[in-house]
GROMACS .gro file of C-alpha atoms in nm:
model
  427
    1MET     CA    1   0.000   0.000   0.000
    2SER     CA    2   0.107   0.360  -0.055
    3THR     CA    3   0.216   0.554   0.247
    4SER     CA    4   0.089   0.890   0.133
    5ARG     CA    5  -0.149   0.915  -0.160
    6HIS     CA    6  -0.477   0.823   0.006
    7ALA     CA    7  -0.691   1.012   0.257
    8THR     CA    8  -0.768   0.877   0.599
    9ALA     CA    9  -1.068   0.651   0.645
   10GLY     CA   10  -1.056   0.706   1.018
   11PRO     CA   11  -1.049   1.004   1.253
   12GLU     CA   12  -1.106   1.334   1.080
   13THR     CA   13  -0.837   1.523   1.265
   14SER     CA   14  -0.642   1.799   1.103
   15SER     CA   15  -0.376   1.702   0.853
   16ASN     CA   16  -0.169   1.976   1.016
   17GLY     CA   17  -0.135   1.765   1.329
   18PRO     CA   18   0.196   1.665   1.490
   19GLU     CA   19   0.473   1.632   1.237
   20ALA     CA   20   0.673   1.308   1.245
   21SER     CA   21   1.035   1.407   1.287
   22PRO     CA   22   1.317   1.165   1.204
   23ASN     CA   23   1.370   0.929   1.495
   24ARG     CA   24   1.184   1.146   1.745
   25PRO     CA   25   1.273   1.058   2.104
   26ALA     CA   26   1.073   0.756   2.206
   27THR     CA   27   0.820   0.794   2.485
   28PRO     CA   28   0.934   0.589   2.785
   29LEU     CA   29   0.771   0.247   2.775
   30ASP     CA   30   0.797   0.158   3.143
   31GLY     CA   31   0.464   0.117   3.316
   32ARG     CA   32   0.243   0.147   3.011
   33ARG     CA   33   0.121  -0.054   2.715
   34ILE     CA   34   0.311  -0.045   2.387
   35ARG     CA   35   0.096   0.125   2.123
   36VAL     CA   36   0.094  -0.086   1.806
   37ALA     CA   37  -0.024  -0.011   1.451
   38VAL     CA   38  -0.054  -0.247   1.155
   39ILE     CA   39   0.014  -0.159   0.790
   40GLY     CA   40  -0.152  -0.405   0.552
   41THR     CA   41  -0.466  -0.595   0.652
   42GLY     CA   42  -0.435  -0.919   0.453
   43ALA     CA   43  -0.419  -1.281   0.563
   44ILE     CA   44  -0.088  -1.265   0.753
   45ALA     CA   45  -0.203  -0.967   0.959
   46ARG     CA   46  -0.538  -1.129   1.037
   47GLY     CA   47  -0.414  -1.481   1.099
   48SER     CA   48  -0.084  -1.423   1.279
   49HIS     CA   49  -0.020  -1.066   1.393
   50VAL     CA   50  -0.360  -0.981   1.541
   51PRO     CA   51  -0.386  -1.301   1.751
   52ALA     CA   52  -0.034  -1.247   1.888
   53LEU     CA   53  -0.102  -0.882   1.967
   54ALA     CA   54  -0.438  -0.970   2.123
   55ARG     CA   55  -0.270  -1.221   2.353
   56LEU     CA   56  -0.017  -0.965   2.472
   57ALA     CA   57  -0.296  -0.710   2.511
   58GLU     CA   58  -0.467  -0.953   2.750
   59GLU     CA   59  -0.144  -0.957   2.950
   60GLY     CA   60  -0.126  -0.577   2.960
   61GLU     CA   61   0.174  -0.549   2.727
   62THR     CA   62   0.032  -0.403   2.404
   63GLU     CA   63  -0.253  -0.193   2.271
   64LEU     CA   64  -0.355  -0.216   1.904
   65VAL     CA   65  -0.447   0.143   1.821
   66ALA     CA   66  -0.467   0.169   1.441
   67ALA     CA   67  -0.441  -0.005   1.105
   68ALA     CA   68  -0.380   0.122   0.752
   69ASP     CA   69  -0.450  -0.021   0.408
   70ILE     CA   70  -0.528   0.141   0.072
   71ALA     CA   71  -0.842  -0.077   0.050
   72GLU     CA   72  -1.089   0.116   0.264
   73ASP     CA   73  -1.345  -0.165   0.294
   74SER     CA   74  -1.072  -0.407   0.400
   75VAL     CA   75  -0.922  -0.184   0.668
   76ARG     CA   76  -1.264  -0.091   0.810
   77GLU     CA   77  -1.362  -0.459   0.830
   78PHE     CA   78  -1.024  -0.548   0.979
   79CYS     CA   79  -1.055  -0.285   1.251
   80ALA     CA   80  -1.415  -0.378   1.329
   81GLU     CA   81  -1.326  -0.746   1.369
   82ALA     CA   82  -1.022  -0.679   1.587
   83GLY     CA   83  -1.168  -0.392   1.789
   84ILE     CA   84  -0.911  -0.144   1.658
   85PRO     CA   85  -1.030   0.217   1.707
   86HIS     CA   86  -0.868   0.392   1.409
   87ALA     CA   87  -0.874   0.289   1.041
   88TYR     CA   88  -0.666   0.469   0.780
   89THR     CA   89  -0.598   0.451   0.408
   90ASP     CA   90  -0.292   0.675   0.448
   91ALA     CA   91  -0.011   0.521   0.652
   92ASP     CA   92   0.186   0.846   0.680
   93ARG     CA   93  -0.112   1.019   0.835
   94MET     CA   94  -0.162   0.727   1.070
   95LEU     CA   95   0.199   0.753   1.187
   96ALA     CA   96   0.170   1.129   1.246
   97GLU     CA   97  -0.164   1.119   1.424
   98GLN     CA   98  -0.141   0.799   1.626
   99ARG     CA   99   0.236   0.802   1.697
  100PRO     CA  100   0.263   0.426   1.758
  101ASP     CA  101   0.556   0.274   1.943
  102LEU     CA  102   0.562  -0.033   1.717
  103VAL     CA  103   0.446  -0.086   1.358
  104ALA     CA  104   0.380  -0.430   1.213
  105VAL     CA  105   0.441  -0.414   0.836
  106CYS     CA  106   0.225  -0.680   0.667
  107SER     CA  107   0.199  -0.537   0.315
  108PRO     CA  108   0.334  -0.690  -0.012
  109PRO     CA  109   0.717  -0.707  -0.025
  110ALA     CA  110   0.779  -0.419  -0.267
  111LEU     CA  111   0.633  -0.175  -0.013
  112HIS     CA  112   0.835  -0.291   0.288
  113ARG     CA  113   1.136  -0.061   0.251
  114ASP     CA  114   0.950   0.270   0.222
  115GLN     CA  115   0.695   0.183   0.489
  116THR     CA  116   0.963   0.063   0.730
  117VAL     CA  117   1.174   0.374   0.678
  118ALA     CA  118   0.868   0.597   0.727
  119ALA     CA  119   0.783   0.424   1.054
  120LEU     CA  120   1.142   0.446   1.183
  121ARG     CA  121   1.159   0.816   1.100
  122ALA     CA  122   0.834   0.865   1.290
  123GLY     CA  123   1.006   0.713   1.593
  124ALA     CA  124   0.838   0.373   1.583
  125TRP     CA  125   1.006   0.034   1.607
  126VAL     CA  126   0.918  -0.198   1.319
  127TRP     CA  127   0.836  -0.566   1.291
  128CYS     CA  128   0.832  -0.647   0.919
  129GLU     CA  129   0.708  -0.959   0.747
  130LYS     CA  130   0.943  -1.156   0.522
  131PRO     CA  131   1.104  -1.085   0.291
  132PRO     CA  132   1.203  -0.771   0.482
  133VAL     CA  133   1.297  -0.585   0.161
  134LEU     CA  134   1.381  -0.680  -0.198
  135THR     CA  135   1.758  -0.624  -0.197
  136LEU     CA  136   2.064  -0.573   0.019
  137ALA     CA  137   2.065  -0.208  -0.090
  138ASP     CA  138   1.715  -0.172   0.052
  139PHE     CA  139   1.813  -0.343   0.377
  140ASP     CA  140   2.108  -0.109   0.420
  141ALA     CA  141   1.874   0.188   0.362
  142VAL     CA  142   1.647   0.058   0.637
  143GLU     CA  143   1.938   0.010   0.876
  144ALA     CA  144   2.057   0.364   0.803
  145ALA     CA  145   1.715   0.496   0.909
  146GLU     CA  146   1.728   0.326   1.250
  147GLY     CA  147   1.795   0.527   1.563
  148GLY     CA  148   2.113   0.524   1.765
  149ASP     CA  149   2.159   0.333   2.088
  150GLY     CA  150   1.815   0.246   2.222
  151GLY     CA  151   1.635   0.241   1.889
  152PRO     CA  152   1.405   0.257   1.713
  153TYR     CA  153   1.508  -0.061   1.532
  154ALA     CA  154   1.353  -0.270   1.253
  155ALA     CA  155   1.323  -0.648   1.304
  156VAL     CA  156   1.225  -0.915   1.052
  157VAL     CA  157   0.951  -1.169   1.123
  158PHE     CA  158   1.172  -1.478   1.160
  159GLN     CA  159   0.942  -1.665   1.398
  160HIS     CA  160   1.088  -2.012   1.331
  161ARG     CA  161   1.401  -1.935   1.535
  162PHE     CA  162   1.187  -1.861   1.842
  163GLY     CA  163   1.024  -2.107   2.079
  164SER     CA  164   1.159  -2.377   2.310
  165GLY     CA  165   1.284  -2.619   2.043
  166ALA     CA  166   1.511  -2.379   1.859
  167ARG     CA  167   1.633  -2.231   2.187
  168HIS     CA  168   1.721  -2.575   2.330
  169VAL     CA  169   1.901  -2.696   2.017
  170LYS     CA  170   2.099  -2.375   1.982
  171ARG     CA  171   2.223  -2.420   2.340
  172LEU     CA  172   2.318  -2.780   2.268
  173LEU     CA  173   2.511  -2.687   1.956
  174ALA     CA  174   2.697  -2.412   2.140
  175ARG     CA  175   2.797  -2.641   2.428
  176VAL     CA  176   3.156  -2.761   2.433
  177GLY     CA  177   3.336  -3.014   2.648
  178GLU     CA  178   3.167  -3.289   2.846
  179ARG     CA  179   2.815  -3.391   2.738
  180ALA     CA  180   2.843  -3.183   2.420
  181MET     CA  181   2.716  -3.320   2.088
  182GLY     CA  182   3.038  -3.215   1.921
  183ARG     CA  183   3.107  -3.005   1.615
  184PRO     CA  184   2.832  -2.969   1.351
  185LEU     CA  185   2.964  -3.137   1.036
  186VAL     CA  186   2.689  -3.189   0.778
  187ALA     CA  187   2.351  -3.018   0.743
  188HIS     CA  188   2.045  -3.022   0.521
  189CYS     CA  189   1.791  -2.740   0.492
  190GLN     CA  190   1.475  -2.818   0.297
  191THR     CA  191   1.170  -2.611   0.210
  192THR     CA  192   0.981  -2.819  -0.045
  193TRP     CA  193   0.630  -2.684  -0.083
  194TYR     CA  194   0.365  -2.684  -0.355
  195ARG     CA  195   0.211  -2.382  -0.525
  196ASP     CA  196  -0.016  -2.406  -0.830
  197ALA     CA  197  -0.089  -2.157  -1.107
  198GLY     CA  198  -0.366  -2.000  -0.902
  199TYR     CA  199  -0.113  -1.894  -0.641
  200TYR     CA  200   0.084  -1.703  -0.905
  201ALA     CA  201  -0.230  -1.539  -1.042
  202VAL     CA  202  -0.180  -1.273  -0.774
  203PRO     CA  203  -0.014  -0.997  -0.983
  204TRP     CA  204   0.282  -0.924  -0.755
  205ARG     CA  205   0.393  -1.286  -0.713
  206GLY     CA  206   0.667  -1.439  -0.924
  207ARG     CA  207   0.811  -1.101  -1.025
  208TRP     CA  208   1.148  -0.965  -0.925
  209GLY     CA  209   1.027  -0.608  -0.885
  210THR     CA  210   0.737  -0.691  -0.655
  211GLU     CA  211   0.823  -1.016  -0.476
  212GLY     CA  212   1.201  -0.989  -0.491
  213GLY     CA  213   1.261  -1.353  -0.580
  214GLY     CA  214   1.109  -1.700  -0.600
  215PRO     CA  215   1.093  -1.976  -0.335
  216ALA     CA  216   1.443  -1.901  -0.208
  217MET     CA  217   1.324  -1.551  -0.113
  218GLY     CA  218   0.956  -1.595  -0.037
  219HIS     CA  219   0.938  -1.946   0.111
  220GLY     CA  220   1.274  -2.095   0.209
  221ILE     CA  221   1.386  -1.778   0.386
  222HIS     CA  222   1.245  -1.904   0.718
  223GLN     CA  223   1.432  -2.235   0.721
  224MET     CA  224   1.751  -2.073   0.594
  225ASP     CA  225   1.732  -1.815   0.873
  226LEU     CA  226   1.687  -2.096   1.128
  227LEU     CA  227   1.984  -2.282   0.979
  228LEU     CA  228   2.202  -1.971   1.015
  229HIS     CA  229   2.071  -1.913   1.364
  230LEU     CA  230   2.181  -2.263   1.464
  231LEU     CA  231   2.509  -2.293   1.272
  232GLY     CA  232   2.639  -1.938   1.264
  233PRO     CA  233   2.799  -1.744   0.977
  234TRP     CA  234   2.829  -1.896   0.630
  235SER     CA  235   3.143  -1.848   0.422
  236GLU     CA  236   3.062  -1.953   0.063
  237VAL     CA  237   2.782  -2.086  -0.155
  238ARG     CA  238   2.751  -2.265  -0.488
  239ALA     CA  239   2.398  -2.287  -0.634
  240MET     CA  240   2.170  -2.374  -0.925
  241ALA     CA  241   1.818  -2.251  -1.002
  242GLY     CA  242   1.549  -2.351  -1.248
  243ARG     CA  243   1.218  -2.230  -1.385
  244LEU     CA  244   1.072  -2.573  -1.451
  245VAL     CA  245   0.693  -2.538  -1.429
  246HIS     CA  246   0.556  -2.191  -1.360
  247ASP     CA  247   0.534  -1.905  -1.609
  248VAL     CA  248   0.706  -1.652  -1.384
  249GLU     CA  249   1.011  -1.425  -1.391
  250THR     CA  250   1.175  -1.582  -1.087
  251GLU     CA  251   1.287  -1.940  -1.025
  252ASP     CA  252   1.048  -2.206  -0.895
  253VAL     CA  253   1.325  -2.432  -0.757
  254SER     CA  254   1.682  -2.388  -0.637
  255THR     CA  255   1.953  -2.597  -0.477
  256ALA     CA  256   2.271  -2.484  -0.306
  257LEU     CA  257   2.583  -2.608  -0.133
  258VAL     CA  258   2.686  -2.388   0.159
  259ARG     CA  259   3.009  -2.389   0.359
  260PHE     CA  260   2.997  -2.240   0.707
  261GLY     CA  261   3.268  -2.056   0.892
  262SER     CA  262   3.295  -2.355   1.126
  263GLY     CA  263   3.375  -2.577   0.828
  264ALA     CA  264   3.035  -2.750   0.829
  265LEU     CA  265   2.883  -2.824   0.486
  266ALA     CA  266   2.512  -2.792   0.408
  267THR     CA  267   2.270  -2.854   0.124
  268VAL     CA  268   1.977  -2.616   0.078
  269VAL     CA  269   1.671  -2.697  -0.135
  270ASN     CA  270   1.386  -2.451  -0.198
  271SER     CA  271   1.093  -2.559  -0.415
  272VAL     CA  272   0.729  -2.480  -0.490
  273LEU     CA  273   0.698  -2.792  -0.708
  274SER     CA  274   0.667  -3.055  -0.433
  275PRO     CA  275   0.323  -3.212  -0.365
  276ASP     CA  276   0.453  -3.381  -0.050
  277GLU     CA  277   0.516  -3.058   0.140
  278VAL     CA  278   0.771  -3.046   0.419
  279SER     CA  279   1.009  -2.810   0.596
  280ARG     CA  280   1.314  -2.985   0.736
  281ILE     CA  281   1.649  -2.913   0.896
  282ARG     CA  282   1.898  -3.188   0.978
  283ILE     CA  283   2.236  -3.132   1.144
  284ASP     CA  284   2.484  -3.417   1.185
  285CYS     CA  285   2.728  -3.348   1.469
  286GLU     CA  286   3.019  -3.560   1.592
  287ARG     CA  287   2.807  -3.735   1.854
  288ALA     CA  288   2.446  -3.690   1.744
  289THR     CA  289   2.206  -3.600   1.463
  290VAL     CA  290   1.947  -3.329   1.528
  291GLU     CA  291   1.647  -3.321   1.296
  292LEU     CA  292   1.344  -3.092   1.271
  293THR     CA  293   1.051  -3.192   1.047
  294HIS     CA  294   0.741  -2.973   1.019
  295LEU     CA  295   0.563  -2.751   0.769
  296TYR     CA  296   0.473  -2.398   0.882
  297GLY     CA  297   0.570  -2.409   1.250
  298HIS     CA  298   0.721  -2.642   1.506
  299GLY     CA  299   0.696  -2.754   1.867
  300ASN     CA  300   0.915  -2.974   2.084
  301ALA     CA  301   0.766  -3.295   1.939
  302ASP     CA  302   0.886  -3.200   1.589
  303TRP     CA  303   1.252  -3.227   1.691
  304ARG     CA  304   1.438  -3.559   1.705
  305ILE     CA  305   1.785  -3.627   1.844
  306THR     CA  306   1.963  -3.950   1.745
  307PRO     CA  307   2.285  -4.020   1.937
  308ALA     CA  308   2.594  -4.199   1.808
  309PRO     CA  309   2.617  -4.562   1.931
  310ASP     CA  310   2.868  -4.492   2.208
  311VAL     CA  311   2.693  -4.196   2.372
  312PRO     CA  312   2.594  -4.258   2.738
  313ARG     CA  313   2.223  -4.270   2.814
  314ASP     CA  314   2.252  -3.986   3.065
  315ASP     CA  315   2.385  -3.753   2.796
  316VAL     CA  316   2.103  -3.849   2.561
  317ALA     CA  317   1.846  -3.781   2.833
  318VAL     CA  318   1.985  -3.430   2.880
  319TRP     CA  319   1.981  -3.364   2.506
  320ARG     CA  320   1.621  -3.483   2.469
  321ASP     CA  321   1.489  -3.275   2.759
  322PHE     CA  322   1.342  -2.975   2.578
  323GLY     CA  323   1.152  -2.846   2.880
  324ALA     CA  324   0.812  -2.680   2.856
  325ASP     CA  325   0.677  -2.669   2.502
  326VAL     CA  326   0.673  -2.319   2.352
  327PRO     CA  327   0.593  -2.354   1.980
  328SER     CA  328   0.761  -2.135   1.722
  329SER     CA  329   0.517  -1.855   1.642
  330HIS     CA  330   0.462  -1.486   1.588
  331LEU     CA  331   0.366  -1.471   1.955
  332ALA     CA  332   0.698  -1.617   2.068
  333GLN     CA  333   0.893  -1.363   1.865
  334LEU     CA  334   0.666  -1.074   1.963
  335ARG     CA  335   0.728  -1.146   2.332
  336ASP     CA  336   1.102  -1.126   2.265
  337LEU     CA  337   1.064  -0.806   2.063
  338VAL     CA  338   0.855  -0.634   2.330
  339ALA     CA  339   1.115  -0.725   2.593
  340SER     CA  340   1.386  -0.571   2.372
  341MET     CA  341   1.179  -0.255   2.327
  342ARG     CA  342   1.132  -0.213   2.701
  343ALA     CA  343   1.505  -0.268   2.756
  344GLY     CA  344   1.602  -0.033   2.472
  345GLU     CA  345   1.809  -0.310   2.313
  346ARG     CA  346   1.848  -0.417   1.951
  347PRO     CA  347   1.610  -0.712   1.897
  348ARG     CA  348   1.703  -1.042   1.744
  349GLY     CA  349   1.633  -1.053   1.370
  350SER     CA  350   1.745  -0.693   1.314
  351GLY     CA  351   2.065  -0.529   1.194
  352THR     CA  352   2.347  -0.768   1.107
  353ASP     CA  353   2.146  -1.057   1.251
  354GLY     CA  354   1.852  -0.983   1.023
  355ARG     CA  355   2.071  -0.915   0.719
  356ALA     CA  356   2.257  -1.249   0.723
  357CYS     CA  357   1.984  -1.456   0.558
  358LEU     CA  358   1.918  -1.196   0.287
  359GLU     CA  359   2.289  -1.192   0.209
  360LEU     CA  360   2.290  -1.572   0.173
  361ILE     CA  361   1.986  -1.560  -0.056
  362THR     CA  362   2.150  -1.288  -0.267
  363ALA     CA  363   2.465  -1.495  -0.297
  364LEU     CA  364   2.258  -1.802  -0.389
  365TYR     CA  365   2.102  -1.617  -0.683
  366LYS     CA  366   2.433  -1.470  -0.795
  367SER     CA  367   2.598  -1.811  -0.784
  368ALA     CA  368   2.314  -1.976  -0.975
  369PHE     CA  369   2.298  -1.711  -1.245
  370THR     CA  370   2.674  -1.668  -1.295
  371ASP     CA  371   2.786  -2.029  -1.240
  372THR     CA  372   3.042  -1.921  -0.981
  373THR     CA  373   3.115  -1.970  -0.612
  374VAL     CA  374   3.012  -1.662  -0.412
  375ARG     CA  375   3.175  -1.578  -0.080
  376ALA     CA  376   3.030  -1.397   0.220
  377GLY     CA  377   3.076  -1.021   0.197
  378GLU     CA  378   3.132  -1.032  -0.179
  379VAL     CA  379   2.806  -0.864  -0.283
  380GLY     CA  380   2.819  -0.494  -0.204
  381PRO     CA  381   2.758  -0.155  -0.367
  382GLY     CA  382   2.867  -0.170  -0.729
  383ASP     CA  383   2.768  -0.535  -0.767
  384PRO     CA  384   2.452  -0.572  -0.983
  385TYR     CA  385   2.311  -0.825  -0.735
  386TYR     CA  386   2.325  -0.567  -0.455
  387ARG     CA  387   2.037  -0.375  -0.614
  388ALA     CA  388   1.841  -0.657  -0.783
  389LEU     CA  389   1.845  -1.026  -0.703
  390HIS     CA  390   1.834  -1.113  -1.074
  391GLY     CA  391   2.155  -0.912  -1.119
  392GLY     CA  392   2.056  -0.827  -1.477
  393ALA     CA  393   2.127  -1.186  -1.582
  394PRO     CA  394   2.004  -1.274  -1.933
  395GLY     CA  395   1.726  -1.532  -1.917
  396TRP     CA  396   1.636  -1.426  -1.565
  397ALA     CA  397   1.606  -1.049  -1.547
  398PRO     CA  398   1.320  -0.866  -1.717
  399PRO     CA  399   1.429  -0.763  -2.070
  400ASP     CA  400   1.452  -0.394  -1.980
  401ALA     CA  401   1.683  -0.477  -1.688
  402VAL     CA  402   1.907  -0.689  -1.913
  403ALA     CA  403   1.935  -0.404  -2.162
  404ALA     CA  404   2.038  -0.165  -1.885
  405SER     CA  405   2.295  -0.398  -1.724
  406PRO     CA  406   2.641  -0.510  -1.831
  407SER     CA  407   2.677  -0.874  -1.932
  408THR     CA  408   2.699  -1.107  -1.633
  409GLY     CA  409   2.803  -1.414  -1.824
  410ALA     CA  410   2.496  -1.594  -1.694
  411SER     CA  411   2.336  -1.880  -1.879
  412VAL     CA  412   1.973  -1.983  -1.913
  413PRO     CA  413   1.911  -2.311  -1.726
  414THR     CA  414   1.725  -2.607  -1.869
  415GLY     CA  415   1.354  -2.545  -1.840
  416ALA     CA  416   1.389  -2.167  -1.822
  417SER     CA  417   1.253  -1.916  -2.067
  418VAL     CA  418   1.316  -1.547  -2.115
  419PRO     CA  419   1.022  -1.356  -1.961
  420THR     CA  420   0.781  -1.194  -2.204
  421ALA     CA  421   0.701  -0.825  -2.194
  422SER     CA  422   0.376  -0.901  -2.013
  423GLN     CA  423   0.575  -1.065  -1.735
  424GLU     CA  424   0.807  -0.774  -1.669
  425ALA     CA  425   0.833  -0.653  -1.312
  426THR     CA  426   0.692  -0.319  -1.223
  427ALA     CA  427   0.914  -0.047  -1.084
   0.00000   0.00000   0.00000
């Protein structure tokens, strides 16, 4: 949705109300509810953000004060259903008039950068749905708009790394010495889902300029973020991508080999061509295999730990004791984010921590489209992949982008076709 070109559908206060100044000093949060606004009132806002915010409202932590969407009927219905007092069709006006402490950005991906920057400049923290932005250049622009020490900061919705299972396994992998599972050696990260032609009938899907990328960007990003969360920094990637079924600009399947700074090796598969849908992470350590199998969210029961034959039973019992079950969810991450806001600390999934997965995805595309190994830190200003994940590669970029870019030496993979003019991404 636009942040400025539509009039408010809510309170008829003066448009000459309080001006939003860049990173205005935040109102102290101690002893009061955090005022939250939502931008974008589609399925993810209704199904995930509102229930999480409602739960924290019951606990006295948050107050949902406003929502904005260019579709007036949608935002009015959304606010009526959720008991939100103020509905807007102009997000900038909402920010100026309601002055929220936190903004949940739930709009289509192409709008994330501008809406996030606007919220940060209005002094609000941001919790943005994936993908956070379309490019590394956009992410760096968002980070530049953040406040200094104490915020406001912008975090990405990476809910799969939250909850008791991920927390327990991360502790196990970090443990050294006695009772440790040993070094991670081999890993597998799999997001194999199924999306039909009807899914891509939504105009902004499958286009570089509006979705940013294909399943590596829009689907596998959650499992890849969890993999990085568990294994730490990656060092290099070698990848392939294909457009095998769908008539889209982006890929519909990709595979990659990733080397981590620790020396561990991983395979990564992202697909929307797989009728038997599953999300999976497997990590083989020196003394045990850890495996997570789920689809869109996980609890303790979705994790399995298989010890090596010589591991004592007492060690195995410790490893398999996950404690109280806290499923991965928007609620689990929101609790963590609210705690960071009250402490004035950078939240997990923001800054360098939030950028890591986008950098890996960018490198995956560059490797696939140039048939080269890409190393961490390689893609920066001046690199065509820094500003567009297709990098201007012939056979992958929209024709106008290819004409405007120097040759990348990329080849068209089997099953791929050059997008037609009707498929070109919008600016």
